[in-house]
């Protein structure tokens, strides 16, 4: 006489669990993606494209004014002292006065740094900055009236200092 095989319940077999693993992972990944979409702000979407295009043209005019004035800047960061230091010149002559310096983080707008700087008679300035994050910073220097601007890219800390000039691409 033959012995009847015992039938085990389905949950004791490995194949149903392996087959359910794929859909379960998709549900977890979909939930995480939905959470990311709801909690993160879309920083790259612009509502009024026409107005944004006009602003770009205005920026190009500001670049041309800076080129005519021959504006240049040398910028460096000393992490030990916690100071951002620089020098601003116009056609080789020190530029004295109040300026705005904007360091824009490439992906996180909340990490952008806006500084009001005041240059002395030699064109030098120094601003306290506790910590500068390792990043590829967009640097923008402009006067208080926003008549001109000098912009560039700074790879901190690979570049300890950066030299920007109005006629650079």
PDB file of C-alpha atoms in Angstrom:
ATOM      1  CA  UNK A   1       0.000   0.000   0.000  1.00  0.00           C
ATOM      2  CA  UNK A   2       1.195   3.512  -0.824  1.00  0.00           C
ATOM      3  CA  UNK A   3       1.427   6.296   1.700  1.00  0.00           C
ATOM      4  CA  UNK A   4      -0.560   9.372   0.862  1.00  0.00           C
ATOM      5  CA  UNK A   5       1.600  12.476   0.658  1.00  0.00           C
ATOM      6  CA  UNK A   6       0.758  15.120   3.200  1.00  0.00           C
ATOM      7  CA  UNK A   7      -0.402  18.363   1.684  1.00  0.00           C
ATOM      8  CA  UNK A   8       1.197  21.350   3.294  1.00  0.00           C
ATOM      9  CA  UNK A   9      -0.603  24.714   3.513  1.00  0.00           C
ATOM     10  CA  UNK A  10       0.301  27.274   0.792  1.00  0.00           C
ATOM     11  CA  UNK A  11       2.153  29.627   3.147  1.00  0.00           C
ATOM     12  CA  UNK A  12       4.744  27.001   3.977  1.00  0.00           C
ATOM     13  CA  UNK A  13       5.965  26.935   0.367  1.00  0.00           C
ATOM     14  CA  UNK A  14       8.558  29.437  -0.830  1.00  0.00           C
ATOM     15  CA  UNK A  15       7.169  30.064  -4.351  1.00  0.00           C
ATOM     16  CA  UNK A  16       4.052  32.037  -3.365  1.00  0.00           C
ATOM     17  CA  UNK A  17       6.213  34.339  -1.225  1.00  0.00           C
ATOM     18  CA  UNK A  18       8.707  34.828  -4.036  1.00  0.00           C
ATOM     19  CA  UNK A  19       5.881  35.646  -6.465  1.00  0.00           C
ATOM     20  CA  UNK A  20       4.346  38.143  -4.006  1.00  0.00           C
ATOM     21  CA  UNK A  21       7.670  39.874  -3.372  1.00  0.00           C
ATOM     22  CA  UNK A  22       7.671  41.742  -6.730  1.00  0.00           C
ATOM     23  CA  UNK A  23       4.237  43.392  -6.353  1.00  0.00           C
ATOM     24  CA  UNK A  24       4.957  44.184  -2.694  1.00  0.00           C
ATOM     25  CA  UNK A  25       8.181  46.014  -3.653  1.00  0.00           C
ATOM     26  CA  UNK A  26       6.304  47.956  -6.346  1.00  0.00           C
ATOM     27  CA  UNK A  27       3.716  49.074  -3.780  1.00  0.00           C
ATOM     28  CA  UNK A  28       6.446  50.247  -1.364  1.00  0.00           C
ATOM     29  CA  UNK A  29       8.360  52.087  -4.123  1.00  0.00           C
ATOM     30  CA  UNK A  30       5.147  53.707  -5.418  1.00  0.00           C
ATOM     31  CA  UNK A  31       4.223  54.880  -1.921  1.00  0.00           C
ATOM     32  CA  UNK A  32       7.700  56.373  -1.429  1.00  0.00           C
ATOM     33  CA  UNK A  33       7.563  58.120  -4.830  1.00  0.00           C
ATOM     34  CA  UNK A  34       4.137  59.573  -4.024  1.00  0.00           C
ATOM     35  CA  UNK A  35       5.462  60.812  -0.672  1.00  0.00           C
ATOM     36  CA  UNK A  36       8.415  62.504  -2.439  1.00  0.00           C
ATOM     37  CA  UNK A  37       6.089  64.143  -4.970  1.00  0.00           C
ATOM     38  CA  UNK A  38       3.822  65.552  -2.276  1.00  0.00           C
ATOM     39  CA  UNK A  39       6.481  66.791   0.163  1.00  0.00           C
ATOM     40  CA  UNK A  40       9.025  68.338  -2.264  1.00  0.00           C
ATOM     41  CA  UNK A  41       8.522  71.681  -3.969  1.00  0.00           C
ATOM     42  CA  UNK A  42       8.967  71.986  -7.734  1.00  0.00           C
ATOM     43  CA  UNK A  43      11.639  74.676  -8.027  1.00  0.00           C
ATOM     44  CA  UNK A  44      12.123  74.582 -11.800  1.00  0.00           C
ATOM     45  CA  UNK A  45       8.602  75.360 -13.003  1.00  0.00           C
ATOM     46  CA  UNK A  46       7.986  78.952 -14.115  1.00  0.00           C
ATOM     47  CA  UNK A  47       4.405  80.207 -14.375  1.00  0.00           C
ATOM     48  CA  UNK A  48       4.848  83.150 -16.744  1.00  0.00           C
ATOM     49  CA  UNK A  49       7.280  82.189 -19.507  1.00  0.00           C
ATOM     50  CA  UNK A  50       6.924  85.484 -21.379  1.00  0.00           C
ATOM     51  CA  UNK A  51       7.813  87.511 -18.315  1.00  0.00           C
ATOM     52  CA  UNK A  52      10.749  85.182 -17.631  1.00  0.00           C
ATOM     53  CA  UNK A  53      11.999  85.686 -21.207  1.00  0.00           C
ATOM     54  CA  UNK A  54      11.894  89.463 -20.770  1.00  0.00           C
ATOM     55  CA  UNK A  55      13.863  89.099 -17.533  1.00  0.00           C
ATOM     56  CA  UNK A  56      16.543  87.155 -19.425  1.00  0.00           C
ATOM     57  CA  UNK A  57      16.850  90.015 -21.935  1.00  0.00           C
ATOM     58  CA  UNK A  58      17.175  92.465 -19.035  1.00  0.00           C
ATOM     59  CA  UNK A  59      19.958  90.310 -17.551  1.00  0.00           C
ATOM     60  CA  UNK A  60      21.815  90.363 -20.877  1.00  0.00           C
ATOM     61  CA  UNK A  61      21.660  94.169 -20.861  1.00  0.00           C
ATOM     62  CA  UNK A  62      23.096  94.139 -17.339  1.00  0.00           C
ATOM     63  CA  UNK A  63      25.927  91.879 -18.555  1.00  0.00           C
ATOM     64  CA  UNK A  64      26.741  94.329 -21.360  1.00  0.00           C
ATOM     65  CA  UNK A  65      26.819  97.255 -18.903  1.00  0.00           C
ATOM     66  CA  UNK A  66      29.216  95.310 -16.653  1.00  0.00           C
ATOM     67  CA  UNK A  67      31.412  94.592 -19.688  1.00  0.00           C
ATOM     68  CA  UNK A  68      31.492  98.307 -20.569  1.00  0.00           C
ATOM     69  CA  UNK A  69      32.457  99.117 -16.971  1.00  0.00           C
ATOM     70  CA  UNK A  70      35.097  96.347 -16.939  1.00  0.00           C
ATOM     71  CA  UNK A  71      33.863  94.865 -13.654  1.00  0.00           C
ATOM     72  CA  UNK A  72      35.862  91.955 -12.232  1.00  0.00           C
ATOM     73  CA  UNK A  73      35.876  90.145  -8.915  1.00  0.00           C
ATOM     74  CA  UNK A  74      38.191  87.796  -7.038  1.00  0.00           C
ATOM     75  CA  UNK A  75      36.416  85.699  -4.419  1.00  0.00           C
ATOM     76  CA  UNK A  76      37.769  83.238  -1.861  1.00  0.00           C
ATOM     77  CA  UNK A  77      36.519  81.393   1.199  1.00  0.00           C
ATOM     78  CA  UNK A  78      38.537  80.660   4.330  1.00  0.00           C
ATOM     79  CA  UNK A  79      36.762  77.818   6.182  1.00  0.00           C
ATOM     80  CA  UNK A  80      39.028  78.086   9.249  1.00  0.00           C
ATOM     81  CA  UNK A  81      38.216  81.772   9.792  1.00  0.00           C
ATOM     82  CA  UNK A  82      34.657  81.372   8.474  1.00  0.00           C
ATOM     83  CA  UNK A  83      35.038  84.336   6.130  1.00  0.00           C
ATOM     84  CA  UNK A  84      34.186  84.993   2.513  1.00  0.00           C
ATOM     85  CA  UNK A  85      36.695  87.514   1.186  1.00  0.00           C
ATOM     86  CA  UNK A  86      37.081  89.238  -2.118  1.00  0.00           C
ATOM     87  CA  UNK A  87      38.075  92.200  -4.209  1.00  0.00           C
ATOM     88  CA  UNK A  88      35.997  94.065  -6.798  1.00  0.00           C
ATOM     89  CA  UNK A  89      37.448  96.237  -9.554  1.00  0.00           C
ATOM     90  CA  UNK A  90      36.202  98.300 -12.454  1.00  0.00           C
ATOM     91  CA  UNK A  91      38.746  98.569 -15.308  1.00  0.00           C
ATOM     92  CA  UNK A  92      41.495  97.753 -12.822  1.00  0.00           C
ATOM     93  CA  UNK A  93      40.433 100.495 -10.369  1.00  0.00           C
ATOM     94  CA  UNK A  94      39.008  99.411  -6.974  1.00  0.00           C
ATOM     95  CA  UNK A  95      35.213  99.617  -6.913  1.00  0.00           C
ATOM     96  CA  UNK A  96      33.951 101.110  -3.661  1.00  0.00           C
ATOM     97  CA  UNK A  97      30.380 100.914  -2.396  1.00  0.00           C
ATOM     98  CA  UNK A  98      27.487  98.634  -1.556  1.00  0.00           C
ATOM     99  CA  UNK A  99      27.032  95.494  -3.626  1.00  0.00           C
ATOM    100  CA  UNK A 100      24.898  92.354  -3.543  1.00  0.00           C
ATOM    101  CA  UNK A 101      26.479  88.894  -3.724  1.00  0.00           C
ATOM    102  CA  UNK A 102      24.275  85.899  -4.409  1.00  0.00           C
ATOM    103  CA  UNK A 103      25.549  82.327  -4.127  1.00  0.00           C
ATOM    104  CA  UNK A 104      22.919  80.036  -5.640  1.00  0.00           C
ATOM    105  CA  UNK A 105      22.887  76.333  -4.818  1.00  0.00           C
ATOM    106  CA  UNK A 106      22.429  74.267  -7.998  1.00  0.00           C
ATOM    107  CA  UNK A 107      19.548  72.112  -6.741  1.00  0.00           C
ATOM    108  CA  UNK A 108      18.270  73.427  -3.398  1.00  0.00           C
ATOM    109  CA  UNK A 109      16.906  77.013  -3.469  1.00  0.00           C
ATOM    110  CA  UNK A 110      16.555  77.048   0.316  1.00  0.00           C
ATOM    111  CA  UNK A 111      20.373  76.825   0.571  1.00  0.00           C
ATOM    112  CA  UNK A 112      20.952  79.966  -1.512  1.00  0.00           C
ATOM    113  CA  UNK A 113      23.041  82.647   0.192  1.00  0.00           C
ATOM    114  CA  UNK A 114      22.388  86.378  -0.313  1.00  0.00           C
ATOM    115  CA  UNK A 115      24.931  88.759   1.140  1.00  0.00           C
ATOM    116  CA  UNK A 116      25.087  92.545   1.229  1.00  0.00           C
ATOM    117  CA  UNK A 117      28.733  93.493   0.931  1.00  0.00           C
ATOM    118  CA  UNK A 118      30.378  96.850   1.422  1.00  0.00           C
ATOM    119  CA  UNK A 119      33.721  97.308  -0.331  1.00  0.00           C
ATOM    120  CA  UNK A 120      36.387  99.616   1.057  1.00  0.00           C
ATOM    121  CA  UNK A 121      38.598 102.082  -0.820  1.00  0.00           C
ATOM    122  CA  UNK A 122      40.787  99.212  -2.106  1.00  0.00           C
ATOM    123  CA  UNK A 123      37.738  97.294  -3.363  1.00  0.00           C
ATOM    124  CA  UNK A 124      38.163  94.648  -0.648  1.00  0.00           C
ATOM    125  CA  UNK A 125      35.370  93.061   1.364  1.00  0.00           C
ATOM    126  CA  UNK A 126      35.058  90.379   4.016  1.00  0.00           C
ATOM    127  CA  UNK A 127      31.841  88.751   5.200  1.00  0.00           C
ATOM    128  CA  UNK A 128      31.325  86.180   7.952  1.00  0.00           C
ATOM    129  CA  UNK A 129      30.090  82.897   6.522  1.00  0.00           C
ATOM    130  CA  UNK A 130      30.166  80.023   9.049  1.00  0.00           C
ATOM    131  CA  UNK A 131      30.155  77.146   6.564  1.00  0.00           C
ATOM    132  CA  UNK A 132      30.102  76.910   2.787  1.00  0.00           C
ATOM    133  CA  UNK A 133      28.679  73.624   1.583  1.00  0.00           C
ATOM    134  CA  UNK A 134      30.622  71.540  -0.913  1.00  0.00           C
ATOM    135  CA  UNK A 135      28.868  72.302  -4.159  1.00  0.00           C
ATOM    136  CA  UNK A 136      28.922  73.913  -7.587  1.00  0.00           C
ATOM    137  CA  UNK A 137      27.763  77.438  -6.707  1.00  0.00           C
ATOM    138  CA  UNK A 138      26.327  79.946  -9.168  1.00  0.00           C
ATOM    139  CA  UNK A 139      27.892  83.294  -8.209  1.00  0.00           C
ATOM    140  CA  UNK A 140      26.174  86.600  -9.026  1.00  0.00           C
ATOM    141  CA  UNK A 141      27.541  90.022  -8.118  1.00  0.00           C
ATOM    142  CA  UNK A 142      25.498  93.160  -8.769  1.00  0.00           C
ATOM    143  CA  UNK A 143      25.251  96.714  -7.529  1.00  0.00           C
ATOM    144  CA  UNK A 144      22.377  97.912  -5.324  1.00  0.00           C
ATOM    145  CA  UNK A 145      20.556  99.511  -8.269  1.00  0.00           C
ATOM    146  CA  UNK A 146      20.857  96.285 -10.292  1.00  0.00           C
ATOM    147  CA  UNK A 147      22.352  98.194 -13.239  1.00  0.00           C
ATOM    148  CA  UNK A 148      25.004  95.569 -13.932  1.00  0.00           C
ATOM    149  CA  UNK A 149      25.918  92.037 -12.954  1.00  0.00           C
ATOM    150  CA  UNK A 150      28.862  89.645 -13.084  1.00  0.00           C
ATOM    151  CA  UNK A 151      28.068  85.931 -12.985  1.00  0.00           C
ATOM    152  CA  UNK A 152      29.986  82.692 -12.979  1.00  0.00           C
ATOM    153  CA  UNK A 153      30.315  79.193 -11.559  1.00  0.00           C
ATOM    154  CA  UNK A 154      32.405  78.306  -8.509  1.00  0.00           C
ATOM    155  CA  UNK A 155      33.298  74.687  -7.738  1.00  0.00           C
ATOM    156  CA  UNK A 156      33.918  74.780  -3.989  1.00  0.00           C
ATOM    157  CA  UNK A 157      36.280  73.378  -2.576  1.00  0.00           C
ATOM    158  CA  UNK A 158      38.080  72.274  -5.765  1.00  0.00           C
ATOM    159  CA  UNK A 159      38.592  75.967  -6.528  1.00  0.00           C
ATOM    160  CA  UNK A 160      39.825  77.795  -3.442  1.00  0.00           C
ATOM    161  CA  UNK A 161      39.383  81.152  -5.183  1.00  0.00           C
ATOM    162  CA  UNK A 162      37.507  82.264  -8.258  1.00  0.00           C
ATOM    163  CA  UNK A 163      38.130  85.161 -10.634  1.00  0.00           C
ATOM    164  CA  UNK A 164      35.090  86.512 -12.434  1.00  0.00           C
ATOM    165  CA  UNK A 165      35.048  89.152 -15.134  1.00  0.00           C
ATOM    166  CA  UNK A 166      32.131  90.693 -16.975  1.00  0.00           C
ATOM    167  CA  UNK A 167      33.348  89.561 -20.397  1.00  0.00           C
ATOM    168  CA  UNK A 168      33.632  85.873 -19.463  1.00  0.00           C
ATOM    169  CA  UNK A 169      31.149  83.518 -21.184  1.00  0.00           C
TER     170      UNK A 169
END
